[in-house]
C-alpha positions as protocol buffer text, in pm:
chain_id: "A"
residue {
  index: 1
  type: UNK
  ca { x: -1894 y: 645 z: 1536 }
}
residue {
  index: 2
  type: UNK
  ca { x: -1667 y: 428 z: 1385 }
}
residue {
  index: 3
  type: UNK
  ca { x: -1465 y: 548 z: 1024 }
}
residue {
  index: 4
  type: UNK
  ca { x: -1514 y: 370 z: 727 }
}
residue {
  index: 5
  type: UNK
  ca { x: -1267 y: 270 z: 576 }
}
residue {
  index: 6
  type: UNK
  ca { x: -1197 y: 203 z: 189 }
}
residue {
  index: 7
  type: UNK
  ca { x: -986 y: -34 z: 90 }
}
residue {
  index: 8
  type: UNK
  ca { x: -914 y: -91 z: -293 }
}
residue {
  index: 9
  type: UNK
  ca { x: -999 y: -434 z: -420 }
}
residue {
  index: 10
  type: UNK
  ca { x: -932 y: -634 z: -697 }
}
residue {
  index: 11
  type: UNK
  ca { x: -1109 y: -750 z: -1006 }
}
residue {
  index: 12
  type: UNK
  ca { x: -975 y: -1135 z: -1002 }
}
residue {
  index: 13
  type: UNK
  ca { x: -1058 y: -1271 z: -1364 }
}
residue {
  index: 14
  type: UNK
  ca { x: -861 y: -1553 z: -1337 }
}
residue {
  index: 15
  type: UNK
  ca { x: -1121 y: -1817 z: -1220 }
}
residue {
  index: 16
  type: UNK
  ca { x: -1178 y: -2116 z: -1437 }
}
residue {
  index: 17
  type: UNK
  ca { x: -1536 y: -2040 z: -1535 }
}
residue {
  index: 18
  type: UNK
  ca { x: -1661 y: -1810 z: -1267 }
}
residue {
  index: 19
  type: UNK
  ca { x: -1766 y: -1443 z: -1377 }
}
residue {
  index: 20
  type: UNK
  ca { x: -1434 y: -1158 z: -1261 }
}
residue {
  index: 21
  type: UNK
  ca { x: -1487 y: -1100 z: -857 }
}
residue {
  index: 22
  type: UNK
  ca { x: -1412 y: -815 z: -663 }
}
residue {
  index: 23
  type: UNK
  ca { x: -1253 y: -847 z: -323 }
}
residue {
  index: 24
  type: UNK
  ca { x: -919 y: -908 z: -175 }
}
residue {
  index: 25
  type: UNK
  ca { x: -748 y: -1102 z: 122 }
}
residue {
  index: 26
  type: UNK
  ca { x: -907 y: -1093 z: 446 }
}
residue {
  index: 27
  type: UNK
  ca { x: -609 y: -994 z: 620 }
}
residue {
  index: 28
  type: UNK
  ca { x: -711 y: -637 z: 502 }
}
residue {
  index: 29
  type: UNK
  ca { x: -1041 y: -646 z: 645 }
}
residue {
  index: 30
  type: UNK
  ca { x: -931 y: -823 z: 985 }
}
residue {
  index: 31
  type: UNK
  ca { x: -696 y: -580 z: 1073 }
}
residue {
  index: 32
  type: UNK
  ca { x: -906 y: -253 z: 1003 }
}
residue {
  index: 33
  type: UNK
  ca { x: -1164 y: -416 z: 1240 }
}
residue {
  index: 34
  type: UNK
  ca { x: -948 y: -511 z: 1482 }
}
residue {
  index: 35
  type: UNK
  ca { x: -808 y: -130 z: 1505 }
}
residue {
  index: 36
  type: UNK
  ca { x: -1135 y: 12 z: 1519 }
}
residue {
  index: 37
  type: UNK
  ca { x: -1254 y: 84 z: 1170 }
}
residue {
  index: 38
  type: UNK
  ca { x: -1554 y: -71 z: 967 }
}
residue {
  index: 39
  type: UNK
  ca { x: -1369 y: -197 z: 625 }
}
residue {
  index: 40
  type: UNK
  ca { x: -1552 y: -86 z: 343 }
}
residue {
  index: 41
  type: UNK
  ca { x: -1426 y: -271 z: -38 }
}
residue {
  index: 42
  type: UNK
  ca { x: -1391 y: -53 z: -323 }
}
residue {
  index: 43
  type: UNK
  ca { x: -1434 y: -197 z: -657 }
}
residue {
  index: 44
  type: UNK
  ca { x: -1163 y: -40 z: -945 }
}
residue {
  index: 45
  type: UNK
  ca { x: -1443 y: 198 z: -1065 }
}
residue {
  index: 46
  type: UNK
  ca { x: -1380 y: 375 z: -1387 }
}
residue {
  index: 47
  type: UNK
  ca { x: -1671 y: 581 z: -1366 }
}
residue {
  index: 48
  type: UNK
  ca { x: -1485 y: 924 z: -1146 }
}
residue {
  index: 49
  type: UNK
  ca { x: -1849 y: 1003 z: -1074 }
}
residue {
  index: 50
  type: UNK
  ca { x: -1909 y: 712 z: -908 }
}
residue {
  index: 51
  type: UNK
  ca { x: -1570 y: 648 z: -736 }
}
residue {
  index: 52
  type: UNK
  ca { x: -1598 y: 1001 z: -566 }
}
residue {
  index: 53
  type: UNK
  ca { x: -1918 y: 906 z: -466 }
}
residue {
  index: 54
  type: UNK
  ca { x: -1777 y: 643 z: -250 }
}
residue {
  index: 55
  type: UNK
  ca { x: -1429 y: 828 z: -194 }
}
residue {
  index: 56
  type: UNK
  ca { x: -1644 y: 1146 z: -43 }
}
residue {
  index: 57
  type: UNK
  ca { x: -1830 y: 841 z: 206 }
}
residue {
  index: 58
  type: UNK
  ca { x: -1482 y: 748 z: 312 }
}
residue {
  index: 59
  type: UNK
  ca { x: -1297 y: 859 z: 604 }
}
residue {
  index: 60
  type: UNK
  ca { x: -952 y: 720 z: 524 }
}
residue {
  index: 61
  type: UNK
  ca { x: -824 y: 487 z: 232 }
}
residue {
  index: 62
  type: UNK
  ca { x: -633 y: 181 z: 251 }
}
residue {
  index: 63
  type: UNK
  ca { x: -450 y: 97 z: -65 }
}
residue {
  index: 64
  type: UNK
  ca { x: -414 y: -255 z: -84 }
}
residue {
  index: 65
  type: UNK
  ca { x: -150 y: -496 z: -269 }
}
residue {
  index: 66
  type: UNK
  ca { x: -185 y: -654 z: -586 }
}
residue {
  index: 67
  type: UNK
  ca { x: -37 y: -613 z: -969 }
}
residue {
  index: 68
  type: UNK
  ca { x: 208 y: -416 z: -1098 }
}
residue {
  index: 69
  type: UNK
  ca { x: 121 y: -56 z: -1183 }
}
residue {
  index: 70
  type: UNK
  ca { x: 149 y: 21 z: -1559 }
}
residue {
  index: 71
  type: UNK
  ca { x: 527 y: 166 z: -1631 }
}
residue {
  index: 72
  type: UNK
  ca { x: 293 y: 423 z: -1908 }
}
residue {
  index: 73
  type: UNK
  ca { x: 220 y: 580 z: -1589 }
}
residue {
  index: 74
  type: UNK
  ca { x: 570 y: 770 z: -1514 }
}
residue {
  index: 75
  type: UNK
  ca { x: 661 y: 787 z: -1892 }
}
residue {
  index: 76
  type: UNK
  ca { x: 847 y: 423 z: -1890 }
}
residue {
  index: 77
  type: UNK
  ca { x: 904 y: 190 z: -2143 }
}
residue {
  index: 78
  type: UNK
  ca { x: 758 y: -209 z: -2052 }
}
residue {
  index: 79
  type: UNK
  ca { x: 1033 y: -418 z: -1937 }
}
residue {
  index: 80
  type: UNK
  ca { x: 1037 y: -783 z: -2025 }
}
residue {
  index: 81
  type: UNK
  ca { x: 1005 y: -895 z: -1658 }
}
residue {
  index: 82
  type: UNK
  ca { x: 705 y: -664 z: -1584 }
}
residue {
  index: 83
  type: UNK
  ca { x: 427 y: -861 z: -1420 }
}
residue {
  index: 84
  type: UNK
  ca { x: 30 y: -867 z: -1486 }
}
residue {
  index: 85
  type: UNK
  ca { x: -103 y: -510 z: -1461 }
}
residue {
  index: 86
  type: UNK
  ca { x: -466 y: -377 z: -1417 }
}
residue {
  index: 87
  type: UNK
  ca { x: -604 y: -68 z: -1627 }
}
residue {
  index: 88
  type: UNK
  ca { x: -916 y: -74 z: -1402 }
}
residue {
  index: 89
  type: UNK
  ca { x: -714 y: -69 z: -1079 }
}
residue {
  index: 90
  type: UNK
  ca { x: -470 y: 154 z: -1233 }
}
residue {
  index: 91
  type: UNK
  ca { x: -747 y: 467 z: -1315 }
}
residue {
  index: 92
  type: UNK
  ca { x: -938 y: 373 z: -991 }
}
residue {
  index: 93
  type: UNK
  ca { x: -671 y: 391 z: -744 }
}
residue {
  index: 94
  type: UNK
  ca { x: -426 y: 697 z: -917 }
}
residue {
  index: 95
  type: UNK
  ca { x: -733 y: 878 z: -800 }
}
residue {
  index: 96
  type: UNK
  ca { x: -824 y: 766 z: -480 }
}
residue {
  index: 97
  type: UNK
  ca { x: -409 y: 818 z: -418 }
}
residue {
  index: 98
  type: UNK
  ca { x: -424 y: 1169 z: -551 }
}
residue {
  index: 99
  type: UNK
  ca { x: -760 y: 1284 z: -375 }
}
residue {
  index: 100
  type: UNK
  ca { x: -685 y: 1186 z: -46 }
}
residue {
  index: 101
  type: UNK
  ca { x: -331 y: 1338 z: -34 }
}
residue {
  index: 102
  type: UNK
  ca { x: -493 y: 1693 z: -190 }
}
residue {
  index: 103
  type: UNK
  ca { x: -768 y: 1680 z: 33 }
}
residue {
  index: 104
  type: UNK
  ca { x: -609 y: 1554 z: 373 }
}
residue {
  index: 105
  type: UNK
  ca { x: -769 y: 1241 z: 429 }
}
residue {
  index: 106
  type: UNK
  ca { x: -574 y: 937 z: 573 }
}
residue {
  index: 107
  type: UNK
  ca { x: -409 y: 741 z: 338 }
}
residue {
  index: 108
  type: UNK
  ca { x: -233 y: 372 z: 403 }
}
residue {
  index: 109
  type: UNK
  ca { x: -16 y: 223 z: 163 }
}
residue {
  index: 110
  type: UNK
  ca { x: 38 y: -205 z: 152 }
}
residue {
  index: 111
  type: UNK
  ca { x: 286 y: -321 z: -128 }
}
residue {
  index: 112
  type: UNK
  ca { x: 92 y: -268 z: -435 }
}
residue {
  index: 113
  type: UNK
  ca { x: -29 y: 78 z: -235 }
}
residue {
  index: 114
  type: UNK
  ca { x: 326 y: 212 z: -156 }
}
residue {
  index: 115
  type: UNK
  ca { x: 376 y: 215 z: -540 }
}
residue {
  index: 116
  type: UNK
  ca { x: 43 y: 337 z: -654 }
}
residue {
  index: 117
  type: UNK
  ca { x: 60 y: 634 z: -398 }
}
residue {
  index: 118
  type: UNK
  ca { x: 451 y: 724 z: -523 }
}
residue {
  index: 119
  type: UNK
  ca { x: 331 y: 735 z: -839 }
}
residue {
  index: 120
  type: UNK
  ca { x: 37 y: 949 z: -784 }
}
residue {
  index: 121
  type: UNK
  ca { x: 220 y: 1216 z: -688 }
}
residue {
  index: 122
  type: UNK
  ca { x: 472 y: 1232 z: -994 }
}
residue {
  index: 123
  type: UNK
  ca { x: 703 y: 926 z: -906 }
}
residue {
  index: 124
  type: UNK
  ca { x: 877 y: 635 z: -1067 }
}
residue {
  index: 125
  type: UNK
  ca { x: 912 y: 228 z: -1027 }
}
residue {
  index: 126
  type: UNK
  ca { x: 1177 y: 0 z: -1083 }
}
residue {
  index: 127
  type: UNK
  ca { x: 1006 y: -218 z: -1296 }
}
residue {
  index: 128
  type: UNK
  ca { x: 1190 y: -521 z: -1143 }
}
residue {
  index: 129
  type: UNK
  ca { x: 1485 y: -506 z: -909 }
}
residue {
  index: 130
  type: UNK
  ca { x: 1669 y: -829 z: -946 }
}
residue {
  index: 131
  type: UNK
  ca { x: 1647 y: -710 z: -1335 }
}
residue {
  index: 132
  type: UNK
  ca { x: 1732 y: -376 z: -1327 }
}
residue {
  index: 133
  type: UNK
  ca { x: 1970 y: -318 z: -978 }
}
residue {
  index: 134
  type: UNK
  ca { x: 2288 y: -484 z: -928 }
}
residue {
  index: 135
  type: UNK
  ca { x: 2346 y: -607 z: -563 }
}
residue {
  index: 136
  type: UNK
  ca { x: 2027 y: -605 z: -439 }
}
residue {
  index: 137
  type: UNK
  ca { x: 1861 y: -922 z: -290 }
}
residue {
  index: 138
  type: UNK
  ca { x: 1536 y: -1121 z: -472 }
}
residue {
  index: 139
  type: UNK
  ca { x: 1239 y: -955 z: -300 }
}
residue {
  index: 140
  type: UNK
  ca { x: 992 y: -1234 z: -357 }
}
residue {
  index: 141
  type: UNK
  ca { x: 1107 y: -1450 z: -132 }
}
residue {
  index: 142
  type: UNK
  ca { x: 789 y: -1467 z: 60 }
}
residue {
  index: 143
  type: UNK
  ca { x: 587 y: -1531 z: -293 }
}
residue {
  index: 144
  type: UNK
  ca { x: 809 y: -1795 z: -407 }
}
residue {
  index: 145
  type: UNK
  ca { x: 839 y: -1962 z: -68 }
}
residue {
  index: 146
  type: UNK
  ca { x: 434 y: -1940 z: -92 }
}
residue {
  index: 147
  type: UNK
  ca { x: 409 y: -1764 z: 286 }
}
residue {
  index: 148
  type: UNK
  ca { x: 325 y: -1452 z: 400 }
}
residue {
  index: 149
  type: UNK
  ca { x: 405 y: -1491 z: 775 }
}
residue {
  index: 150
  type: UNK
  ca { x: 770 y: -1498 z: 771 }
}
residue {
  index: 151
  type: UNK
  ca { x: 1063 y: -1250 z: 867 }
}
residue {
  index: 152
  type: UNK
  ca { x: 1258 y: -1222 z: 455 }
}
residue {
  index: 153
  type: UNK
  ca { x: 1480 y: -918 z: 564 }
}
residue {
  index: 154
  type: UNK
  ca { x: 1505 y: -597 z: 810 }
}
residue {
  index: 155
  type: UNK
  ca { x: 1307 y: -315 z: 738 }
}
residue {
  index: 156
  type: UNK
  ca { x: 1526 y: -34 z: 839 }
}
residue {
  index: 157
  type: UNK
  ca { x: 1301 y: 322 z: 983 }
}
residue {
  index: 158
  type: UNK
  ca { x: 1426 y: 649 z: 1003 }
}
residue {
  index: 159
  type: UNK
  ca { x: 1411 y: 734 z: 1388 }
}
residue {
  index: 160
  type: UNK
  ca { x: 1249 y: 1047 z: 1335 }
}
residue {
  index: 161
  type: UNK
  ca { x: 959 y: 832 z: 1115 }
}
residue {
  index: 162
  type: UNK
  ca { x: 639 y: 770 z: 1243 }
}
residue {
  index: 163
  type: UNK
  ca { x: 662 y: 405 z: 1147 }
}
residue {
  index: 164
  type: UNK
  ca { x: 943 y: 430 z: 1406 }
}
residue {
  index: 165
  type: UNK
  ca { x: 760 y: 550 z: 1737 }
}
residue {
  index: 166
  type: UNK
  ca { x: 461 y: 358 z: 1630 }
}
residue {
  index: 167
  type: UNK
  ca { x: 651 y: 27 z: 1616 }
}
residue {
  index: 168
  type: UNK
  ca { x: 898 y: 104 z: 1853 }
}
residue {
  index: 169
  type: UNK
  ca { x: 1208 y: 32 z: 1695 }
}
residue {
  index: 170
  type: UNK
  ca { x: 1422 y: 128 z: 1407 }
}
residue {
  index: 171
  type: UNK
  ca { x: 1500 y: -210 z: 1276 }
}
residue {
  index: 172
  type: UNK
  ca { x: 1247 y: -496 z: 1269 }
}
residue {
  index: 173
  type: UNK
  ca { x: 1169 y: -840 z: 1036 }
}
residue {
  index: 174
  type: UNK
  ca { x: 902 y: -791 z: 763 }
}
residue {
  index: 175
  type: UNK
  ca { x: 751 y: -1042 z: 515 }
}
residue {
  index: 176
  type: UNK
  ca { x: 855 y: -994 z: 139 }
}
residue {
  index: 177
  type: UNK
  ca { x: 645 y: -1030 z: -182 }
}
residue {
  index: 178
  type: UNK
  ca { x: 725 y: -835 z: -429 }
}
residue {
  index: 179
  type: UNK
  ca { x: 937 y: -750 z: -735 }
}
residue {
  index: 180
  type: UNK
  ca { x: 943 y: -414 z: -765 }
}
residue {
  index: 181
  type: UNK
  ca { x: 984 y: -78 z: -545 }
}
residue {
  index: 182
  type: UNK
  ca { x: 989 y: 331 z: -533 }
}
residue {
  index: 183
  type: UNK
  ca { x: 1230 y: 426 z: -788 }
}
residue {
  index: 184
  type: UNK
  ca { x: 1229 y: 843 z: -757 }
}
residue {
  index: 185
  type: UNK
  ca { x: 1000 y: 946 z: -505 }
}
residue {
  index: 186
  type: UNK
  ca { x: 667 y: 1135 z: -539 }
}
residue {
  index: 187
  type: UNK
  ca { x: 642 y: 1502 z: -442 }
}
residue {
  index: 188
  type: UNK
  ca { x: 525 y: 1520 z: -56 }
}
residue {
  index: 189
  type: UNK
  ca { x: 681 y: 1198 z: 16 }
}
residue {
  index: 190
  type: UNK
  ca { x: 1001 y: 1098 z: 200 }
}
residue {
  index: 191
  type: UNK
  ca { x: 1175 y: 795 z: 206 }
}
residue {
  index: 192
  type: UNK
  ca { x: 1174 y: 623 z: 574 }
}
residue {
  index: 193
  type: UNK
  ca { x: 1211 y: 297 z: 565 }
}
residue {
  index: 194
  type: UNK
  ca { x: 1442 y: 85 z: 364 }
}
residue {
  index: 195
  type: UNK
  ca { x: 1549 y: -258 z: 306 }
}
residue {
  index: 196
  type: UNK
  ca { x: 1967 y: -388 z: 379 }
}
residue {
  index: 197
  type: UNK
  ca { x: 2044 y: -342 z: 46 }
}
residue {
  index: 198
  type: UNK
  ca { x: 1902 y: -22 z: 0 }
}
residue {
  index: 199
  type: UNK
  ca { x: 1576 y: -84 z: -172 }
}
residue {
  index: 200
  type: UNK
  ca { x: 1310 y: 164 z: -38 }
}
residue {
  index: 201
  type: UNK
  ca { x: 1064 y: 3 z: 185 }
}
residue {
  index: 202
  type: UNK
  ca { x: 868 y: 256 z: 339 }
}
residue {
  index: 203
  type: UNK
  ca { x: 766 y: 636 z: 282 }
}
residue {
  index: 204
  type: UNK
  ca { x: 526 y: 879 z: 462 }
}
residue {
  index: 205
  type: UNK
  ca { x: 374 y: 1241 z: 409 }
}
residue {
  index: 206
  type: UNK
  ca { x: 542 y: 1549 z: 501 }
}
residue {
  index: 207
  type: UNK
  ca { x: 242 y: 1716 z: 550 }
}
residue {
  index: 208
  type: UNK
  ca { x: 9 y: 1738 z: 842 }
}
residue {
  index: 209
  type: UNK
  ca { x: -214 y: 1460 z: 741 }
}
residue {
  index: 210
  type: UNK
  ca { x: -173 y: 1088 z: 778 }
}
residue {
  index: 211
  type: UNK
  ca { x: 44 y: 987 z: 486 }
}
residue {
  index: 212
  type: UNK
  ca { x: 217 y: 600 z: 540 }
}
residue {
  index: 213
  type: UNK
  ca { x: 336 y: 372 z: 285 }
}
residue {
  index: 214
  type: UNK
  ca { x: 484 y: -5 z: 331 }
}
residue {
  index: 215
  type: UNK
  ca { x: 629 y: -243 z: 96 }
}
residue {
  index: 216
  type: UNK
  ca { x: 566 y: -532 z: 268 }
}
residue {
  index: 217
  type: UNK
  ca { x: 270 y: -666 z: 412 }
}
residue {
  index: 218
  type: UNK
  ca { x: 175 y: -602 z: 790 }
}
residue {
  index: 219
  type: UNK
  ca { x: -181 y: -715 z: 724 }
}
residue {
  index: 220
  type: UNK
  ca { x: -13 y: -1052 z: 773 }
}
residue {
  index: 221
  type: UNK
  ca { x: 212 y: -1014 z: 1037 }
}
residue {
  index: 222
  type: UNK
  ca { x: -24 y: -817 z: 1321 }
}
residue {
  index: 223
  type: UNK
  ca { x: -171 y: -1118 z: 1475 }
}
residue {
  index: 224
  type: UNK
  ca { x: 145 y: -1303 z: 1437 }
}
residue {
  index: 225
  type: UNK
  ca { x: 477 y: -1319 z: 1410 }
}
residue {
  index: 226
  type: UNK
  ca { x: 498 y: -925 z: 1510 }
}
residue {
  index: 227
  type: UNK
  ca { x: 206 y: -747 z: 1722 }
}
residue {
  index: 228
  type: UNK
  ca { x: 367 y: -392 z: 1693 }
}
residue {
  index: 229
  type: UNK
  ca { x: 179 y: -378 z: 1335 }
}
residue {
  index: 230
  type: UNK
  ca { x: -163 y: -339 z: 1512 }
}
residue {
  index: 231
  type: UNK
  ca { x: -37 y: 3 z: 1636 }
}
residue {
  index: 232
  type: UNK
  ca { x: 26 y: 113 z: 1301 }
}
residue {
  index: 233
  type: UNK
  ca { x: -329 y: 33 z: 1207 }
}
residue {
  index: 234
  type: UNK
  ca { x: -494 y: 175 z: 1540 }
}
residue {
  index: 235
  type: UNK
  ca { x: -277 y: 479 z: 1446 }
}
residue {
  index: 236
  type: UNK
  ca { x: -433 y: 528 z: 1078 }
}
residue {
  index: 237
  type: UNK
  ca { x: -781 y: 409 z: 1189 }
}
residue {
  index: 238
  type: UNK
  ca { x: -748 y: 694 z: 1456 }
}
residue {
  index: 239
  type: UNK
  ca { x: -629 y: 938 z: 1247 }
}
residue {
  index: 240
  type: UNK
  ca { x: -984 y: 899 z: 1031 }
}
residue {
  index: 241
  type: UNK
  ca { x: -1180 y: 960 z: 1355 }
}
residue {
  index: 242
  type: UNK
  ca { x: -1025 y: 1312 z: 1421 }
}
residue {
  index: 243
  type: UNK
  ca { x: -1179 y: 1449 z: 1126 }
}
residue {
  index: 244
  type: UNK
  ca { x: -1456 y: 1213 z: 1000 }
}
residue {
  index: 245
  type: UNK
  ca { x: -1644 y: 1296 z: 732 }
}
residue {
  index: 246
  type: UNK
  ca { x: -1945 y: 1469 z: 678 }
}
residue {
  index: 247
  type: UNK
  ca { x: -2218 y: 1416 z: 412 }
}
């Protein structure tokens, strides 16, 4: 049987005159289907009753990209350059982060879902790098540049990562939207995957379970410009098979 697979959506309230929508990109849903998987959207559900409900009918989560995550989080003033942030998202996806690592169930991290997951498990942002880290490089290339297809740096993988034997290199082009990135890292995480100048771009579990967080945004890139992606998503939609769930 094939997993189901949550993936966190957004509540988009900026239409002109339409009621708030949930949903995200479809580059989250092809790419689940393509590995395997039957993409499932999870609204930002406030009610915990309800968003175990659907958590427990999960067999892996995908946490997809999106605002920033509120510095109140990890005990951090606002900076002046932090971006548009989501309470809803915020409550819903701290604890679809923190569940899945406690209980073992497979967890990928997109952008947005890298953050959210480090900060589950007790870590910290920077808020916004070009503000707050001399030397690095603007991040948001990719956003600015309005295209999500495009190589913006190297992503640079521990050889002993996962990320590493499942794209088959240690050094490969990724897109780049974003602003901000992992700061101090969560408990159970390592760092394996960062950016030329340093910034972290990718962390994974040191447990047993599957655990794998990106910064950038392979959702876009698995069909084209870079293949190798669609191994990391067989890999995670796989890893929800071995131990699917039972209700």
């Amino acid at each position: 049987m094939q997993p189901l697979i949550g993936i966190s959506g957004r509540l988009i309230k900026d239409t002109t005159w339409c009621p708030p929508i949930v949903g995200h990109r479809q580059g989250y849903v092809n790419a689940i289907l393509d590995a395997g998987g039957v993409p499932v959207m999870l609204p930002p559900l406030t009610d915990t009753v309800a968003l175990r409900t659907a958590f427990e009918r999960m067999d892996g989560i995908l946490l997809a990209g999106g605002e920033d995550v509120a510095p109140i989080i990890y005990q951090e003033e606002r900076h002046p350059q932090l971006g548009s942030v989501s309470s809803e998202r915020d409550t819903a996806e701290l604890e679809l982060a923190r569940w899945a690592v406690e209980e073992g169930k497979p967890v990928l991290g997109i952008c947005r879902g890298i953050q959210v997951l480090n900060v589950a498990l007790g870590g910290s942002l920077w808020q916004d790098l070009v503000a707050q880290c001399q030397g690095v490089q603007d991040h948001q290339i990719g956003e600015k540049a309005q295209c999500w297809d495009t190589f913006d740096h190297l992503l640079q993988l521990s050889a002993d990562s996962q990320l590493a034997k499942l794209l088959n290199t240690t050094e490969l082009g990724v897109n780049s939207l974003h602003h901000q990135a992992v700061k101090h890292v969560g408990r159970g995480l390592r760092v394996v995957g960062r950016a030329p100048d340093g910034v972290v771009e990718a962390v994974e579990g040191t447990g047993d379970s599957f655990v794998v967080a990106v910064q950038c945004h392979p959702e876009q890139l698995w069909q084209a410009p870079d293949p190798r992606w669609c191994n990391v998503f067989r890999a995670f939609v796989q890893a929800c098979v071995v131990a699917p769930v039972t209700v």
